[in-house]
């Protein structure tokens, strides 16, 4: 486990709620997923929790503010962010709950797009950034939570460039078509990418995020590592667990037992169904009620024999959709109870309030069935808590396939939350399930929950965050700093025989969707010319381009040229020659295959060079292209087995040519040509690694961009390369 210096947990709400009544200030620990979940982990470390305490900052005096702050710090290790009524209205009730919440749960019809709410969301995220920056120390780990603070990682990164920042999203991350609706999608993505680690409950949400960043921002990822400009961001899934032991032990608590007795007295020996939710449209309460009505209608033998305790905790009561939902639920409960109640029996015990912890445990504990049927839910801890209280192994969980928890709790009865018949059948199945089967199913799930509890979840997150810090250190060591640059320029100045091996695309110019548009503009020719005119220099451009393009752009210059990744070379002021005898007979067999791939992969195309064929897929849909590229590699491998032709992967291209011809082989020829006393090689992709690999120890090798590389240094982008070359030319 990582040694944690100090942990700053940042969330919208503090785990303590403060109320002021009759000039008296009261402090109460909050209930809810994050507060209860992280509570125990947080208490066992040197941590500070930063968030809003629940009071309108405009309605408390300066003296009270100071008093509250002192008490929060000393008694609860909490640090308040001051928010007033407008903030809460526009940021929390507004953008968070009227835009992000419905959109991310795919309730697009409820989402509002309001610039004023967005502006406030930004403003409050900045406020949080200021508060965190105020108290953060250099070695602190900052862990930001949830959808209310998605811009915070970026704002913090601007203030604390070297901080370790993790972000965890507790709600689902929607698919591309849904996320794309958000007018401020770019800013939200950039906000999240300020973190070193972005965590989600399930692989599905993580995959949505990776796909969206690739689609919208053009950032590629490798096994969940996104290479952004100058930094790597890890994306991974961490299914949040519960404090299993706390729930298990609570069953034995005296207060819980008293509650169990009280409930039993009221309910007799009837079967009991329980459901626990915030009253929210994502929770599928309406469908659940309809399904229960259907169950009673179709199974008269159960009437009078089963009671459903339905706990609905009031939530966002001032938002219109929630008011409407409340009316609908009241109406349905009334209808079902009115239709089926009998003497001494009400089908649904509807509690519209929150209950004490021990009451909750008693409800879980006496229930035969727990109904968890959200239309969409990030994780759902209720499902897990119910299982934890089932110490005798009895009880049946009915769980929506759209809750994150369904990924781990496959032994539950899994239902589609929109299919009322399926839910009604599941209720019957659960109430009739033999005890041995209940125990068998629960044993597996309980074991899993016990192992991967909330502490394990938090430690896992911290471990990966620490791994990212080490990775950052490794990259940091390779960064081509001002000091490195100064040294390189000094050595260049002193040297008499210098060799400069330069890749073209992605190194001297940025990539363009149309390769012919990536021309050497903006003074590049002048820079190369200046370098080439120095008699102490030999400049070579080693590219994958065809020779006629290189000839057109650089033919006039006194430099070496290498085309088609080493198939062709031209000495300064010499003629083009091939490195060995080559033929192109094989092309007629391979080209039809590539054409098939172009037909099936919109926006991809073929480039034909004299001794190679290239399939370009930069503009194609990245997911489709990924599958096709792998298929094409397989097809070529199959077709060219026992020949000397093979496929080579480059940056969004697959090039098919003679095996063994690569940039490294051609570069060797140049390196061994003379006794150089200075060599620099700069390149950006896989094909340039072959050059780095053959260089002598004293040579400078520089990779453009991040990623695993054999080069000694990494430089940010092609602009920096051009600056460096210009400086060499002028020195
Ligand atoms: C999010 C995501 C994700 C509820 N009523 C009472 C009460 N509770 C406690 C439960 C449970 C929690 O509240 C609700 O758990 P959820 O999983 O539904 O979480 P949310 O707070 O809605 O929020 C969700 C979660 O974050 C964690 O990442 O699972 O998908 O939406 O712990 O026990 N507790 C008490 N009385 C109540 O009346 N004492």
CSV table of C-alpha atoms in Angstrom, one decimal, residues 286-602:
chain,number,residue,atom,x,y,z
A,286,UNK,CA,-42.6,4.1,-11.1
A,287,UNK,CA,-41.8,1.0,-13.2
A,288,UNK,CA,-41.2,-0.9,-10.0
A,289,UNK,CA,-44.6,0.1,-8.6
A,290,UNK,CA,-46.4,-0.8,-11.8
A,291,UNK,CA,-44.6,-4.2,-11.8
A,292,UNK,CA,-45.6,-4.8,-8.2
A,293,UNK,CA,-49.2,-4.0,-9.1
A,294,UNK,CA,-48.9,-6.5,-12.0
A,295,UNK,CA,-47.4,-9.1,-9.6
A,296,UNK,CA,-50.4,-8.8,-7.2
A,297,UNK,CA,-52.9,-8.9,-10.1
A,298,UNK,CA,-51.4,-12.0,-11.6
A,299,UNK,CA,-50.6,-13.8,-8.3
A,300,UNK,CA,-53.7,-13.6,-6.1
A,301,UNK,CA,-52.2,-16.3,-3.8
A,302,UNK,CA,-49.6,-13.7,-2.6
A,303,UNK,CA,-52.2,-11.1,-1.6
A,304,UNK,CA,-52.2,-10.6,2.2
A,305,UNK,CA,-48.9,-12.5,2.4
A,306,UNK,CA,-46.3,-10.0,1.3
A,307,UNK,CA,-45.6,-6.4,2.3
A,308,UNK,CA,-43.3,-4.0,0.5
A,309,UNK,CA,-41.4,-1.5,2.7
A,310,UNK,CA,-40.7,1.3,0.3
A,311,UNK,CA,-38.3,3.9,1.6
A,312,UNK,CA,-38.1,6.9,-0.6
A,313,UNK,CA,-35.8,9.6,0.7
A,314,UNK,CA,-36.8,13.2,-0.3
A,315,UNK,CA,-34.4,14.6,-2.8
A,316,UNK,CA,-34.1,17.8,-4.9
A,317,UNK,CA,-37.6,18.7,-3.9
A,318,UNK,CA,-37.5,22.1,-5.5
A,319,UNK,CA,-36.7,20.7,-9.0
A,320,UNK,CA,-39.8,20.4,-11.2
A,321,UNK,CA,-39.2,16.9,-12.5
A,322,UNK,CA,-38.8,15.6,-8.9
A,323,UNK,CA,-42.1,17.3,-7.8
A,324,UNK,CA,-43.9,15.6,-10.7
A,325,UNK,CA,-42.3,12.2,-9.9
A,326,UNK,CA,-43.4,12.5,-6.3
A,327,UNK,CA,-47.0,13.1,-7.3
A,328,UNK,CA,-46.8,10.1,-9.7
A,329,UNK,CA,-45.5,7.8,-7.0
A,330,UNK,CA,-48.1,9.0,-4.4
A,331,UNK,CA,-50.8,8.3,-7.0
A,332,UNK,CA,-49.5,4.8,-7.8
A,333,UNK,CA,-49.0,3.8,-4.2
A,334,UNK,CA,-52.5,5.0,-3.4
A,335,UNK,CA,-53.9,3.1,-6.4
A,336,UNK,CA,-52.3,-0.2,-5.4
A,337,UNK,CA,-53.0,0.1,-1.7
A,338,UNK,CA,-56.5,1.2,-2.4
A,339,UNK,CA,-57.1,-1.7,-4.8
A,340,UNK,CA,-55.5,-4.6,-2.8
A,341,UNK,CA,-55.4,-3.6,1.0
A,342,UNK,CA,-57.4,-5.9,3.2
A,343,UNK,CA,-58.2,-6.0,6.9
A,344,UNK,CA,-54.8,-5.7,8.8
A,345,UNK,CA,-52.8,-5.7,5.5
A,346,UNK,CA,-51.4,-2.9,3.3
A,347,UNK,CA,-49.4,-4.1,0.3
A,348,UNK,CA,-47.0,-1.1,0.4
A,349,UNK,CA,-45.6,0.6,3.5
A,350,UNK,CA,-44.5,3.9,1.9
A,351,UNK,CA,-42.0,5.9,3.9
A,352,UNK,CA,-41.2,9.3,2.4
A,353,UNK,CA,-38.4,10.3,4.7
A,354,UNK,CA,-35.0,9.1,5.8
A,355,UNK,CA,-34.6,6.7,8.6
A,356,UNK,CA,-31.8,6.1,11.2
A,357,UNK,CA,-29.0,3.7,10.4
A,358,UNK,CA,-30.2,1.0,12.8
A,359,UNK,CA,-33.7,1.2,11.3
A,360,UNK,CA,-32.3,0.8,7.8
A,361,UNK,CA,-30.3,-2.2,8.9
A,362,UNK,CA,-33.3,-3.8,10.5
A,363,UNK,CA,-35.3,-3.3,7.2
A,364,UNK,CA,-32.6,-4.9,5.2
A,365,UNK,CA,-32.2,-7.7,7.7
A,366,UNK,CA,-35.8,-8.7,7.9
A,367,UNK,CA,-36.4,-8.4,4.2
A,368,UNK,CA,-36.8,-11.6,2.1
A,369,UNK,CA,-36.3,-9.6,-1.1
A,370,UNK,CA,-34.5,-6.4,-2.0
A,371,UNK,CA,-35.8,-4.6,-5.1
A,372,UNK,CA,-33.2,-2.5,-6.8
A,373,UNK,CA,-34.5,-1.5,-10.2
A,374,UNK,CA,-32.8,1.7,-11.4
A,375,UNK,CA,-33.2,2.8,-15.0
A,376,UNK,CA,-29.6,3.8,-14.7
A,377,UNK,CA,-27.3,4.0,-11.7
A,378,UNK,CA,-23.6,4.6,-11.4
A,379,UNK,CA,-23.1,1.7,-8.9
A,380,UNK,CA,-25.9,1.4,-6.2
A,381,UNK,CA,-24.7,0.7,-2.8
A,382,UNK,CA,-28.1,-0.4,-1.4
A,383,UNK,CA,-27.8,-3.7,-3.3
A,384,UNK,CA,-24.4,-4.3,-1.6
A,385,UNK,CA,-25.6,-3.2,1.9
A,386,UNK,CA,-28.6,-5.5,1.7
A,387,UNK,CA,-26.3,-8.5,1.1
A,388,UNK,CA,-23.9,-7.5,3.8
A,389,UNK,CA,-26.7,-7.6,6.4
A,390,UNK,CA,-27.7,-11.2,5.3
A,391,UNK,CA,-25.5,-12.9,7.9
A,392,UNK,CA,-27.5,-16.2,7.6
A,393,UNK,CA,-27.2,-16.1,3.8
A,394,UNK,CA,-31.0,-15.9,3.3
A,395,UNK,CA,-32.6,-13.3,1.1
A,396,UNK,CA,-32.9,-12.5,-2.6
A,397,UNK,CA,-31.6,-9.5,-4.5
A,398,UNK,CA,-33.4,-8.4,-7.6
A,399,UNK,CA,-31.1,-6.1,-9.5
A,400,UNK,CA,-31.3,-3.9,-12.6
A,401,UNK,CA,-28.9,-4.7,-15.3
A,402,UNK,CA,-28.3,-0.9,-15.6
A,403,UNK,CA,-26.9,-0.5,-12.1
A,404,UNK,CA,-23.1,-0.6,-12.0
A,405,UNK,CA,-23.4,-3.1,-9.2
A,406,UNK,CA,-24.8,-5.7,-11.7
A,407,UNK,CA,-21.3,-6.1,-13.1
A,408,UNK,CA,-20.2,-7.7,-9.8
A,409,UNK,CA,-23.4,-9.2,-8.6
A,410,UNK,CA,-24.3,-11.6,-11.4
A,411,UNK,CA,-25.8,-14.1,-8.9
A,412,UNK,CA,-28.7,-11.8,-8.2
A,413,UNK,CA,-31.9,-12.0,-10.3
A,414,UNK,CA,-31.0,-9.6,-13.0
A,415,UNK,CA,-33.8,-7.7,-14.6
A,416,UNK,CA,-34.4,-5.1,-17.3
A,417,UNK,CA,-35.8,-2.1,-15.4
A,418,UNK,CA,-38.2,-1.2,-18.2
A,419,UNK,CA,-39.7,-4.6,-18.5
A,420,UNK,CA,-42.5,-4.7,-16.0
A,421,UNK,CA,-43.5,-8.3,-16.7
A,422,UNK,CA,-39.9,-9.4,-16.1
A,423,UNK,CA,-39.8,-7.5,-12.7
A,424,UNK,CA,-43.2,-9.0,-11.7
A,425,UNK,CA,-41.9,-12.5,-12.6
A,426,UNK,CA,-38.7,-11.9,-10.7
A,427,UNK,CA,-40.7,-10.9,-7.6
A,428,UNK,CA,-42.5,-14.2,-7.7
A,429,UNK,CA,-39.4,-16.2,-8.4
A,430,UNK,CA,-37.6,-14.4,-5.5
A,431,UNK,CA,-40.4,-15.0,-3.0
A,432,UNK,CA,-40.5,-18.7,-4.0
A,433,UNK,CA,-36.8,-19.4,-4.2
A,434,UNK,CA,-35.6,-22.4,-2.1
A,435,UNK,CA,-33.5,-21.3,0.9
A,436,UNK,CA,-30.5,-23.5,-0.2
A,437,UNK,CA,-30.4,-21.6,-3.5
A,438,UNK,CA,-30.6,-18.2,-1.8
A,439,UNK,CA,-27.7,-19.2,0.5
A,440,UNK,CA,-25.7,-20.5,-2.5
A,441,UNK,CA,-26.2,-17.3,-4.5
A,442,UNK,CA,-25.5,-15.0,-1.6
A,443,UNK,CA,-22.4,-16.8,-0.4
A,444,UNK,CA,-20.5,-16.0,-3.6
A,445,UNK,CA,-21.6,-12.3,-3.6
A,446,UNK,CA,-21.0,-11.8,0.1
A,447,UNK,CA,-17.5,-13.2,-0.3
A,448,UNK,CA,-16.7,-10.8,-3.1
A,449,UNK,CA,-18.1,-7.8,-1.2
A,450,UNK,CA,-16.2,-8.7,1.9
A,451,UNK,CA,-12.9,-8.8,0.0
A,452,UNK,CA,-13.4,-5.8,-2.3
A,453,UNK,CA,-14.7,-3.4,0.4
A,454,UNK,CA,-14.6,0.3,0.4
A,455,UNK,CA,-11.1,0.4,2.0
A,456,UNK,CA,-9.8,-1.9,-0.7
A,457,UNK,CA,-11.4,0.3,-3.3
A,458,UNK,CA,-9.8,3.5,-2.0
A,459,UNK,CA,-6.4,1.8,-1.5
A,460,UNK,CA,-6.5,0.5,-5.1
A,461,UNK,CA,-7.2,4.0,-6.4
A,462,UNK,CA,-4.4,5.4,-4.3
A,463,UNK,CA,-2.0,2.7,-5.6
A,464,UNK,CA,-2.7,3.5,-9.2
A,465,UNK,CA,-2.4,7.2,-8.5
A,466,UNK,CA,1.0,6.5,-7.0
A,467,UNK,CA,2.0,4.4,-10.1
A,468,UNK,CA,1.1,7.4,-12.2
A,469,UNK,CA,3.3,9.6,-10.1
A,470,UNK,CA,6.2,7.2,-10.7
A,471,UNK,CA,5.5,7.2,-14.4
A,472,UNK,CA,5.4,10.9,-14.4
A,473,UNK,CA,8.8,10.9,-12.8
A,474,UNK,CA,10.2,8.6,-15.5
A,475,UNK,CA,8.8,10.9,-18.2
A,476,UNK,CA,10.0,14.0,-16.3
A,477,UNK,CA,13.6,12.6,-16.4
A,478,UNK,CA,13.4,12.3,-20.2
A,479,UNK,CA,12.0,15.8,-20.8
A,480,UNK,CA,14.3,17.9,-23.0
A,481,UNK,CA,14.8,20.7,-20.6
A,482,UNK,CA,16.3,24.2,-21.2
A,483,UNK,CA,19.5,22.9,-19.5
A,484,UNK,CA,19.6,19.9,-21.9
A,485,UNK,CA,19.1,22.2,-24.8
A,486,UNK,CA,21.9,24.5,-23.7
A,487,UNK,CA,24.3,21.5,-23.4
A,488,UNK,CA,23.3,20.2,-26.9
A,489,UNK,CA,23.8,23.6,-28.5
A,490,UNK,CA,27.2,23.9,-26.8
A,491,UNK,CA,28.3,20.4,-28.0
A,492,UNK,CA,27.0,21.3,-31.5
A,493,UNK,CA,29.0,24.5,-31.5
A,494,UNK,CA,32.2,22.7,-30.6
A,495,UNK,CA,31.7,19.8,-33.1
A,496,UNK,CA,33.3,19.7,-36.5
A,497,UNK,CA,31.5,16.7,-38.1
A,498,UNK,CA,27.8,16.8,-37.4
A,499,UNK,CA,25.1,14.5,-38.5
A,500,UNK,CA,21.4,15.5,-38.2
A,501,UNK,CA,18.9,12.7,-38.9
A,502,UNK,CA,15.4,14.1,-39.0
A,503,UNK,CA,12.0,12.5,-39.5
A,504,UNK,CA,9.4,14.6,-41.4
A,505,UNK,CA,5.7,14.1,-40.5
A,506,UNK,CA,5.0,14.6,-36.8
A,507,UNK,CA,8.5,15.8,-36.2
A,508,UNK,CA,9.1,18.8,-38.5
A,509,UNK,CA,5.4,19.4,-39.4
A,510,UNK,CA,2.2,18.5,-37.7
A,511,UNK,CA,0.0,15.8,-39.1
A,512,UNK,CA,-2.8,16.7,-41.5
A,513,UNK,CA,-5.7,14.5,-42.5
A,514,UNK,CA,-4.6,14.9,-46.1
A,515,UNK,CA,-0.8,14.0,-46.2
A,516,UNK,CA,-0.1,16.4,-49.1
A,517,UNK,CA,-1.4,19.3,-47.1
A,518,UNK,CA,1.4,18.8,-44.5
A,519,UNK,CA,3.8,21.0,-46.5
A,520,UNK,CA,7.1,22.4,-45.2
A,521,UNK,CA,5.9,25.9,-44.5
A,522,UNK,CA,6.6,28.7,-42.0
A,523,UNK,CA,10.3,29.0,-42.6
A,524,UNK,CA,11.1,25.3,-42.3
A,525,UNK,CA,12.9,25.2,-45.7
A,526,UNK,CA,15.0,28.2,-44.6
A,527,UNK,CA,16.0,26.6,-41.4
A,528,UNK,CA,17.0,23.3,-43.1
A,529,UNK,CA,18.9,25.3,-45.7
A,530,UNK,CA,20.8,27.3,-43.1
A,531,UNK,CA,21.8,24.0,-41.4
A,532,UNK,CA,22.7,22.3,-44.7
A,533,UNK,CA,24.8,25.2,-45.9
A,534,UNK,CA,27.2,24.9,-42.9
A,535,UNK,CA,30.0,22.7,-44.3
A,536,UNK,CA,30.4,21.0,-40.9
A,537,UNK,CA,26.9,19.6,-41.2
A,538,UNK,CA,25.2,16.7,-43.0
A,539,UNK,CA,21.4,16.9,-42.8
A,540,UNK,CA,19.3,13.9,-43.7
A,541,UNK,CA,15.5,13.7,-43.8
A,542,UNK,CA,14.4,10.1,-43.2
A,543,UNK,CA,10.8,9.8,-44.0
A,544,UNK,CA,8.1,7.3,-45.0
A,545,UNK,CA,7.0,9.6,-47.8
A,546,UNK,CA,7.5,8.7,-51.5
A,547,UNK,CA,10.6,10.0,-53.2
A,548,UNK,CA,8.8,12.4,-55.6
A,549,UNK,CA,7.2,14.3,-52.8
A,550,UNK,CA,10.5,14.6,-50.9
A,551,UNK,CA,12.2,15.6,-54.2
A,552,UNK,CA,9.6,18.3,-54.8
A,553,UNK,CA,9.9,19.8,-51.4
A,554,UNK,CA,13.6,19.3,-50.6
A,555,UNK,CA,15.2,18.4,-53.9
A,556,UNK,CA,16.9,21.8,-54.2
A,557,UNK,CA,18.6,21.5,-50.9
A,558,UNK,CA,22.1,20.1,-50.2
A,559,UNK,CA,20.8,17.4,-47.9
A,560,UNK,CA,20.4,13.6,-47.8
A,561,UNK,CA,17.0,12.2,-48.4
A,562,UNK,CA,15.5,8.8,-47.4
A,563,UNK,CA,12.1,7.9,-48.8
A,564,UNK,CA,9.6,5.0,-48.1
A,565,UNK,CA,11.2,4.3,-44.7
A,566,UNK,CA,14.5,3.4,-46.2
A,567,UNK,CA,13.6,1.9,-49.6
A,568,UNK,CA,15.1,4.9,-51.5
A,569,UNK,CA,18.0,7.2,-50.6
A,570,UNK,CA,19.6,10.2,-52.1
A,571,UNK,CA,23.0,11.5,-51.0
A,572,UNK,CA,23.3,15.3,-50.9
A,573,UNK,CA,23.4,16.4,-54.5
A,574,UNK,CA,23.3,12.7,-55.7
A,575,UNK,CA,20.7,10.6,-57.4
A,576,UNK,CA,18.0,8.4,-56.0
A,577,UNK,CA,19.0,4.8,-55.5
A,578,UNK,CA,17.5,1.8,-53.8
A,579,UNK,CA,19.4,0.3,-50.9
A,580,UNK,CA,19.2,-3.2,-52.6
A,581,UNK,CA,17.5,-4.7,-55.5
A,582,UNK,CA,13.7,-4.6,-55.1
A,583,UNK,CA,10.7,-5.6,-57.1
A,584,UNK,CA,7.1,-4.6,-56.9
A,585,UNK,CA,5.4,-7.7,-58.4
A,586,UNK,CA,3.8,-8.6,-55.1
A,587,UNK,CA,1.7,-5.4,-55.2
A,588,UNK,CA,-0.8,-6.8,-57.7
A,589,UNK,CA,-1.8,-9.5,-55.1
A,590,UNK,CA,-1.9,-7.2,-52.1
A,591,UNK,CA,-3.6,-4.1,-53.6
A,592,UNK,CA,-7.1,-5.8,-54.1
A,593,UNK,CA,-7.0,-6.7,-50.4
A,594,UNK,CA,-6.3,-3.1,-49.4
A,595,UNK,CA,-9.1,-2.0,-51.7
A,596,UNK,CA,-11.5,-4.2,-49.9
A,597,UNK,CA,-10.5,-2.6,-46.6
A,598,UNK,CA,-11.0,0.9,-48.1
A,599,UNK,CA,-14.5,-0.1,-49.2
A,600,UNK,CA,-15.4,-1.3,-45.7
A,601,UNK,CA,-13.7,1.5,-43.8
A,602,UNK,CA,-15.1,4.9,-44.8
